[in-house]
XYZ file of C-alpha atoms in Angstrom:
535
model
C 5.732 191.816 0.074
C 5.290 188.346 1.543
C 7.125 186.799 -1.409
C 9.975 189.273 -0.976
C 10.218 188.385 2.708
C 10.324 184.669 1.879
C 13.073 185.189 -0.681
C 15.025 187.294 1.793
C 14.728 184.551 4.431
C 15.888 181.895 2.000
C 18.860 184.025 0.936
C 19.827 184.544 4.587
C 19.569 180.799 5.273
C 21.660 180.004 2.196
C 24.348 182.447 3.324
C 24.338 180.826 6.769
C 24.663 177.305 5.337
C 27.596 178.334 3.147
C 29.465 180.263 5.851
C 28.816 177.534 8.437
C 30.097 174.654 6.300
C 32.703 176.206 3.993
C 35.464 175.347 6.460
C 34.648 171.668 5.847
C 35.608 172.191 2.189
C 38.956 173.604 3.271
C 39.437 170.719 5.698
C 38.592 168.132 3.036
C 41.011 169.750 0.584
C 43.821 169.440 3.131
C 42.793 165.879 3.906
C 42.864 164.955 0.203
C 46.395 166.319 -0.060
C 47.480 163.997 2.751
C 45.665 160.873 1.567
C 46.269 161.384 -2.144
C 49.904 162.440 -2.122
C 51.216 161.425 1.313
C 52.335 157.891 0.402
C 54.325 158.853 -2.751
C 55.897 161.735 -0.812
C 57.021 159.522 2.089
C 58.434 156.963 -0.346
C 60.333 159.738 -2.144
C 61.939 160.708 1.169
C 63.297 157.175 1.513
C 60.778 155.581 3.900
C 60.406 151.847 3.256
C 57.066 150.765 1.786
C 56.525 148.273 4.628
C 56.648 151.161 7.126
C 54.308 153.538 5.305
C 51.264 151.595 6.567
C 52.408 152.291 10.145
C 52.295 156.017 9.399
C 48.665 155.737 8.294
C 47.719 154.166 11.623
C 47.689 157.796 12.749
C 44.277 158.210 11.108
C 42.277 155.629 13.086
C 44.283 156.222 16.260
C 43.680 159.963 16.186
C 40.009 159.424 15.344
C 39.601 156.995 18.206
C 41.247 159.359 20.684
C 40.781 162.931 19.516
C 37.140 163.141 18.465
C 35.638 161.787 21.731
C 38.200 163.801 23.726
C 37.529 167.053 21.856
C 33.792 166.389 22.053
C 33.896 166.110 25.834
C 36.212 169.076 26.393
C 34.363 171.387 24.008
C 30.975 170.416 25.467
C 32.259 171.574 28.872
C 34.106 174.649 27.596
C 32.991 177.987 29.036
C 35.244 180.116 26.805
C 33.836 183.549 26.017
C 34.547 182.819 22.330
C 32.166 179.861 22.338
C 32.457 176.137 22.926
C 33.766 175.093 19.497
C 35.587 178.152 18.124
C 38.759 177.829 20.307
C 39.190 174.217 19.201
C 38.548 175.147 15.563
C 41.157 177.921 15.585
C 43.740 175.931 17.570
C 43.501 172.814 15.387
C 43.615 174.946 12.222
C 46.851 176.612 13.309
C 48.350 173.206 14.107
C 47.245 171.774 10.741
C 48.717 174.715 8.808
C 52.040 174.398 10.661
C 52.165 170.659 9.925
C 51.437 171.246 6.235
C 54.277 173.760 6.058
C 56.677 171.340 7.771
C 55.668 168.530 5.369
C 56.214 170.709 2.297
C 59.660 171.938 3.390
C 60.930 168.947 5.394
C 64.197 168.600 3.462
C 64.944 172.312 3.740
C 64.283 172.294 7.507
C 66.606 169.330 8.183
C 69.303 170.424 5.742
C 68.895 167.258 3.673
C 69.725 164.770 6.451
C 67.811 161.665 5.249
C 66.985 159.982 8.576
C 66.030 163.249 10.268
C 63.951 164.225 7.231
C 61.955 160.983 7.397
C 61.354 161.271 11.139
C 60.272 164.914 10.892
C 57.845 164.104 8.052
C 56.341 161.160 9.967
C 55.908 163.241 13.133
C 54.314 166.047 11.093
C 51.851 163.612 9.496
C 50.913 162.221 12.923
C 50.370 165.666 14.419
C 48.362 166.725 11.363
C 46.084 163.680 11.671
C 45.337 164.533 15.286
C 44.750 168.198 14.427
C 42.469 167.339 11.501
C 40.366 165.041 13.680
C 40.063 167.793 16.279
C 38.979 170.240 13.579
C 36.523 167.800 12.033
C 34.881 167.049 15.379
C 34.490 170.760 16.144
C 33.115 171.681 12.701
C 30.534 168.886 12.822
C 29.495 169.825 16.353
C 29.034 173.510 15.583
C 26.494 172.629 12.870
C 24.422 170.800 15.482
C 24.837 173.672 17.945
C 23.807 176.480 15.616
C 20.984 175.053 13.502
C 17.567 174.038 14.859
C 16.269 170.520 14.279
C 14.193 171.543 11.259
C 17.346 172.734 9.465
C 19.779 170.003 10.514
C 19.105 168.035 7.337
C 19.844 171.043 5.122
C 22.955 171.910 7.142
C 24.467 168.433 6.908
C 23.528 168.283 3.218
C 25.583 171.416 2.698
C 28.439 169.827 4.662
C 28.290 166.896 2.227
C 28.446 169.314 -0.703
C 31.476 171.019 0.777
C 33.168 167.637 1.188
C 32.475 167.038 -2.497
C 33.972 170.402 -3.433
C 37.079 169.672 -1.366
C 37.506 166.211 -2.892
C 37.039 167.382 -6.477
C 39.497 170.232 -5.979
C 42.016 167.977 -4.245
C 41.943 165.284 -6.938
C 42.122 167.964 -9.632
C 45.413 169.178 -8.166
C 46.944 165.800 -9.004
C 46.469 166.392 -12.748
C 47.972 169.890 -12.852
C 51.628 170.861 -13.187
C 51.494 173.180 -10.192
C 55.222 173.975 -10.180
C 54.933 175.314 -13.738
C 51.679 177.150 -13.071
C 52.558 178.602 -9.642
C 56.373 178.619 -9.315
C 56.302 181.389 -6.708
C 54.588 179.048 -4.210
C 57.374 176.457 -4.150
C 59.906 174.487 -6.139
C 58.248 171.060 -5.739
C 54.733 169.748 -6.301
C 54.325 169.030 -2.584
C 55.443 172.532 -1.581
C 52.888 174.172 -3.871
C 50.167 171.766 -2.712
C 50.771 172.372 0.981
C 50.900 176.140 0.438
C 47.571 176.103 -1.392
C 46.027 173.761 1.192
C 47.204 175.944 4.086
C 45.815 179.099 2.470
C 42.471 177.525 1.580
C 42.063 176.053 5.061
C 42.940 179.325 6.783
C 40.576 181.411 4.647
C 37.616 179.017 4.896
C 37.972 178.596 8.659
C 38.195 182.371 9.066
C 34.909 182.742 7.164
C 33.172 180.157 9.352
C 34.463 181.638 12.605
C 33.675 185.238 11.630
C 30.130 184.721 10.352
C 29.026 182.038 12.833
C 27.978 183.232 16.266
C 28.191 180.896 19.249
C 26.593 181.383 22.634
C 29.129 180.742 25.412
C 28.156 177.984 27.803
C 27.041 179.431 31.147
C 27.810 177.004 33.926
C 25.730 177.242 37.113
C 27.822 178.292 40.133
C 27.060 175.003 41.873
C 28.341 172.885 39.011
C 32.060 172.186 38.967
C 34.012 171.645 35.798
C 34.944 168.046 36.603
C 36.782 166.734 33.553
C 37.265 163.301 35.119
C 33.526 162.999 35.615
C 33.063 163.992 31.972
C 35.316 161.128 30.884
C 33.378 158.708 33.066
C 30.206 159.944 31.412
C 31.621 158.959 28.022
C 31.527 155.285 28.950
C 28.025 155.478 30.414
C 26.555 157.637 27.642
C 25.917 154.695 25.343
C 23.260 153.299 27.676
C 21.366 156.588 27.885
C 21.606 157.616 24.235
C 18.418 157.954 22.188
C 17.358 154.708 20.545
C 17.537 156.294 17.081
C 21.160 157.316 17.654
C 22.109 153.868 18.982
C 20.708 152.242 15.854
C 22.441 154.803 13.659
C 25.752 153.868 15.308
C 25.072 150.186 14.609
C 24.380 150.926 10.945
C 27.593 152.946 10.697
C 29.603 150.032 12.094
C 28.525 147.725 9.258
C 28.507 150.445 6.591
C 32.095 151.510 7.224
C 33.338 147.912 7.152
C 32.235 148.205 3.539
C 33.560 151.705 2.931
C 37.136 151.291 4.106
C 38.145 148.608 1.531
C 36.767 150.942 -1.136
C 38.700 153.927 0.205
C 41.910 151.974 0.803
C 42.067 149.967 -2.413
C 39.751 151.611 -4.971
C 42.540 153.414 -6.845
C 44.848 150.389 -6.636
C 42.068 148.134 -7.949
C 41.690 150.178 -11.138
C 45.459 150.549 -11.495
C 46.004 146.760 -11.249
C 43.322 146.110 -13.869
C 45.086 148.612 -16.137
C 48.460 146.904 -15.609
C 46.940 143.502 -16.384
C 45.387 144.810 -19.597
C 48.536 146.619 -20.821
C 51.309 144.365 -19.552
C 52.163 143.277 -23.101
C 52.211 146.752 -24.667
C 56.005 146.897 -24.668
C 56.556 149.733 -22.189
C 58.544 149.412 -18.985
C 56.830 148.103 -15.875
C 57.320 151.453 -14.105
C 55.727 153.391 -16.973
C 52.791 150.978 -17.112
C 52.250 151.251 -13.368
C 52.429 155.054 -13.550
C 49.746 155.099 -16.256
C 47.676 152.690 -14.178
C 47.952 154.969 -11.157
C 46.753 157.904 -13.259
C 43.822 155.763 -14.442
C 42.949 155.027 -10.811
C 43.222 158.715 -9.903
C 40.973 159.632 -12.847
C 38.393 157.080 -11.639
C 38.429 158.639 -8.161
C 38.095 162.100 -9.696
C 34.953 160.953 -11.529
C 33.778 159.414 -8.235
C 34.242 162.808 -6.545
C 32.282 164.546 -9.315
C 29.429 162.035 -8.972
C 29.442 162.556 -5.213
C 29.286 166.338 -5.574
C 26.425 166.124 -8.086
C 24.525 163.713 -5.824
C 24.965 165.994 -2.823
C 23.328 168.786 -4.827
C 20.406 166.734 -6.155
C 19.445 164.043 -3.637
C 18.535 166.358 -0.705
C 15.721 167.755 -2.859
C 14.077 164.315 -2.795
C 14.204 163.623 0.943
C 12.328 164.781 3.997
C 13.327 164.580 7.637
C 11.522 163.545 10.795
C 11.721 167.122 12.064
C 9.924 168.614 9.067
C 7.894 165.700 7.738
C 6.676 165.091 4.212
C 5.918 168.503 2.654
C 2.381 168.947 1.429
C 1.869 170.513 -1.966
C -0.529 173.418 -1.611
C -3.065 173.675 -4.460
C -3.093 177.087 -6.030
C -4.577 178.883 -8.997
C -3.204 177.961 -12.380
C -0.890 180.545 -13.813
C -0.767 181.705 -17.403
C 3.031 181.644 -17.204
C 4.558 178.602 -18.886
C 7.508 178.583 -16.487
C 5.189 178.684 -13.456
C 3.176 175.739 -14.763
C 6.331 173.754 -15.498
C 7.596 174.468 -11.991
C 4.263 173.348 -10.520
C 4.392 170.068 -12.461
C 8.005 169.437 -11.464
C 7.199 170.158 -7.807
C 4.374 167.639 -7.997
C 6.676 164.979 -9.441
C 9.302 165.717 -6.805
C 6.710 165.433 -4.023
C 5.734 161.948 -5.258
C 9.378 160.812 -5.364
C 10.378 162.097 -1.908
C 11.537 159.532 0.654
C 12.609 159.704 4.288
C 16.251 160.022 5.318
C 16.571 156.364 6.458
C 14.997 155.179 3.191
C 17.490 157.238 1.166
C 20.297 155.816 3.297
C 19.067 152.238 2.750
C 18.776 152.746 -1.006
C 22.297 154.176 -1.231
C 23.720 151.263 0.748
C 21.995 148.783 -1.560
C 23.632 150.528 -4.544
C 27.005 150.460 -2.805
C 26.663 146.797 -1.805
C 25.789 145.711 -5.364
C 28.654 147.791 -6.779
C 31.169 146.106 -4.469
C 29.860 142.648 -5.368
C 30.203 143.490 -9.068
C 33.965 143.900 -8.638
C 34.211 140.090 -8.518
C 33.152 139.819 -12.176
C 34.757 143.022 -13.505
C 37.836 142.743 -15.721
C 38.043 146.088 -17.579
C 39.229 149.503 -16.441
C 36.167 151.229 -17.896
C 33.653 149.106 -15.947
C 35.723 149.390 -12.767
C 35.838 153.173 -13.164
C 32.063 153.262 -13.621
C 31.656 151.212 -10.422
C 33.749 153.754 -8.517
C 31.731 156.586 -10.038
C 28.404 154.996 -9.040
C 29.707 154.675 -5.483
C 29.911 158.470 -5.464
C 26.112 158.509 -5.076
C 26.330 156.387 -1.942
C 29.291 158.368 -0.620
C 27.327 161.627 -0.805
C 24.542 160.049 1.264
C 27.056 158.595 3.757
C 28.470 162.082 4.371
C 25.018 163.567 4.916
C 22.192 161.353 6.187
C 23.731 159.842 9.379
C 24.757 163.281 10.593
C 21.299 164.649 9.799
C 19.585 161.931 11.834
C 21.941 162.428 14.782
C 21.719 166.229 14.628
C 17.913 166.231 14.451
C 17.684 163.916 17.432
C 20.102 166.006 19.505
C 18.461 169.308 18.639
C 14.986 167.816 19.020
C 15.640 167.076 22.669
C 17.668 170.233 23.279
C 14.858 172.435 21.985
C 12.434 171.070 24.561
C 11.834 173.208 27.628
C 13.863 171.972 30.574
C 10.688 171.009 32.476
C 9.576 168.784 29.599
C 12.924 167.006 29.656
C 12.578 166.318 33.335
C 8.899 165.404 33.524
C 7.967 163.898 30.167
C 6.321 160.570 30.880
C 7.174 157.479 28.845
C 4.630 156.253 26.345
C 4.368 153.095 24.323
C 6.288 152.901 21.094
C 9.637 154.407 20.130
C 11.155 157.099 22.252
C 14.439 158.876 22.793
C 16.173 158.783 26.136
C 18.342 161.336 27.869
C 19.969 161.080 31.268
C 17.708 158.135 32.050
C 14.602 160.288 31.456
C 12.278 158.944 28.756
C 11.218 161.566 26.233
C 8.630 160.367 23.724
C 9.092 161.375 20.109
C 5.503 162.602 20.202
C 6.368 165.058 22.960
C 9.212 166.468 20.887
C 6.907 167.014 17.922
C 4.267 168.666 20.123
C 6.767 171.270 21.262
C 7.432 172.500 17.754
C 10.548 170.505 16.940
C 13.078 172.648 15.139
C 11.533 176.090 15.300
C 13.915 178.747 14.149
C 13.798 180.537 17.485
C 16.902 180.066 19.619
C 16.371 177.354 22.220
C 16.450 178.351 25.855
C 19.704 177.525 27.674
C 19.661 174.031 29.121
C 21.698 173.025 32.178
C 24.884 171.348 30.911
C 24.274 168.236 33.002
C 21.050 167.428 31.178
C 21.425 168.741 27.646
C 22.229 166.553 24.684
C 25.961 167.262 24.226
C 26.660 167.305 20.506
C 30.438 167.025 20.830
C 30.325 163.958 23.054
C 27.726 162.167 20.929
C 29.541 162.914 17.665
C 32.765 161.734 19.302
C 31.143 158.411 20.194
C 29.757 158.262 16.658
C 33.270 158.554 15.260
C 34.364 155.551 17.337
C 31.863 153.436 15.398
C 33.441 154.736 12.178
C 37.039 154.134 13.291
C 36.612 150.595 14.667
C 35.736 149.234 11.182
C 39.048 150.624 9.930
C 40.943 148.342 12.321
C 38.678 145.412 11.399
C 39.184 146.045 7.679
C 42.958 146.457 7.953
C 43.302 143.216 9.946
C 40.956 141.180 7.726
C 42.437 142.422 4.434
C 45.967 141.739 5.673
C 44.993 138.139 6.459
C 43.377 137.693 3.032
C 46.361 139.157 1.158
C 48.807 137.085 3.227
C 46.829 133.945 2.462
C 46.933 134.619 -1.290
C 50.645 135.449 -1.147
C 51.286 132.140 0.627
C 49.261 130.193 -1.968
C 50.194 132.049 -5.158
C 53.404 133.865 -4.280
C 53.939 137.627 -4.405
C 55.228 137.979 -7.951
C 51.893 137.698 -9.749
C 50.359 139.825 -12.456
C 48.260 142.860 -11.714
C 45.084 141.044 -12.733
C 45.439 138.566 -9.891
C 46.177 141.382 -7.472
C 42.952 143.042 -8.665
C 41.048 139.800 -7.996
C 42.351 139.726 -4.437
C 41.275 143.329 -3.889
C 37.877 142.518 -5.435
C 37.401 139.737 -2.883
C 38.093 142.149 -0.009
C 35.779 144.781 -1.503
C 32.983 142.238 -2.076
C 33.170 141.143 1.565
C 32.768 144.813 2.433
C 29.747 144.841 0.126
C 28.135 142.048 2.167
C 28.639 144.133 5.310
C 27.065 147.103 3.526
C 24.057 144.902 2.717
C 23.589 144.295 6.457
C 23.769 148.055 7.012
C 21.152 148.568 4.285
C 18.776 146.164 6.066
C 19.303 147.921 9.411
C 18.768 151.377 7.899
C 15.553 150.155 6.258
C 14.327 149.090 9.710
C 15.300 152.514 11.068
C 12.439 154.089 9.123
C 10.002 153.235 11.934
C 12.154 155.184 14.421
C 12.490 158.375 12.358
C-alpha cells in the first residue's frame, strides 16, 4: 500500500511538472521560428541586410524593458484569475496575432513592398515584447507554484521543454511543409506560423487550465502604488539574497560567452563549409546554401544534445533545499532487476554533485569548446563543438533558475514572524527587506515542504516576478556588450583585410569573437565554483 501511494504521488508530481512547463515548449517553438527563419524572411520581403540587425535589437530592448516591468506588475496584481495567468493569456494572444500577421504580411498589404516591410518589422517588434512578457510570466509561475524542495525538478522540466521546442523548431527547417501541409498555407512561413500559433495556444491552454494560482490578497491598508513598485526595482538589488546576487554576477559573465555562440554558431559552420568547398565548381549561392544547411544541421544536433542532457543531468545533482540523498540500506532481493537497480542507484549517489558544481563544470566545458574554435578548420569538428555545447546549454537553462527559485521559495515558506525576527548569525545568509535571514533558519523551518505556504504580506514577501525580471537584465546587458564588441572586431578585420575575403577567414574572425566569449565563460565557471559555499 505504501509503495502504491508513493507511485501515485510521483505520477501526480510528474503530471504537474509537465502541465506547468509545457507552455515553455510552445513558447520556445515560436521563438525558434522567429530566430531561425526571421532573417531570411525579412530579406525576401526586400529589407536591406544592413537594416536587419536593427530589427533584432527588439530582443534585448524588449527583454530589458518587459521582463522587469511584467515582473513588478504581476507581483502586485490582485486579479481573481491569479497574478501570472492574465499576463500569460494576454501575451499569448498578442504573440499569436503577430505570428499570423508575419505569415500573411503580403496578403494584408496587397503586395505593397514598403508597407509590407514596415508591417513585418512592427509585427516582429510586437512579438518580441509579447514573448518576453510570456517568458517572464511562465518562469515566475513555476516559482509561485512549487515549493523550494521541488524548484530544481520544476526548472529541470522547463529546460527539457526548451529542448523539445528547439528540436521541433529546427526540424521544421528540414521539412517541405508546403508539400506536407498545403492546407495550412501556400508558403513555408505561412505554414510555420500557423503551426507555431496552434502549438503555443494549445500548450498555454494546458498550463493555464491545470495550474491553480492563489490570487494575491492585499491588506486594506496597503495601496497599489505602482510608482513605489518601480522605485523598489532600483533598490531591490541591495536587499537581494547574497546567493541571488552572486548568481546574477555569474550570469553576466556566462552570457557574454553565450551570445557569440548563439549569434554566430550557424554562420561559423557555414563559413567553414564554404571555405572547404569553394573550389567544387558550383555557384557561390549554391555553396552558401549548402553551408547554411550544414550550420542548421549542426544546431539541430546541438538541440538534440541539449534535450538529452536535460533528461540525464538532473539525476546526478542535488539542491540546497533537499541536500545529498542518503542511500538507505535494505535487504538484498532475489530479483536480478532489483539488484541491478540498487547497484546503479549506488553509483549515481557517488556521482551526484551540487547545482553550483554542475553549473561550474558545464561552464568549463563551454569555455574550452569556444577556445577550440581557434584551431578548428573542418565542418565535422565545428559541428561536434556545437553539439558538445548542448550539454552546457541544458544546464544554463536549468541551474540558475533552480538556485533563484529555491532561494525565493525558501524565504517565502518561512512564517512571517520568522522573516521579521530572525536574528543574523555568522556565515552566509540571505537578506530580505533589510532583515537578515540565516540559511540555517530556513532549513530549520522545513525548507520546501509540500504544504502550501501561508500567505505573506506583499510588502515583505520575495516577489518572484520582480527578481526574475532583474535576473533577465543581467542576461540582456551581455547582448549589448557582445554586439558592440563583435562589431568592433569585425570592422577592424574588414579595415585590415577588406570585406571580400574567403569564408575561411570569416570563420577565423568569428572564432576570435567566440573564443573571447569562452574566456568570459571561464570567469563565470570560477565564480560558480565559489558559489558552492553559499548553496
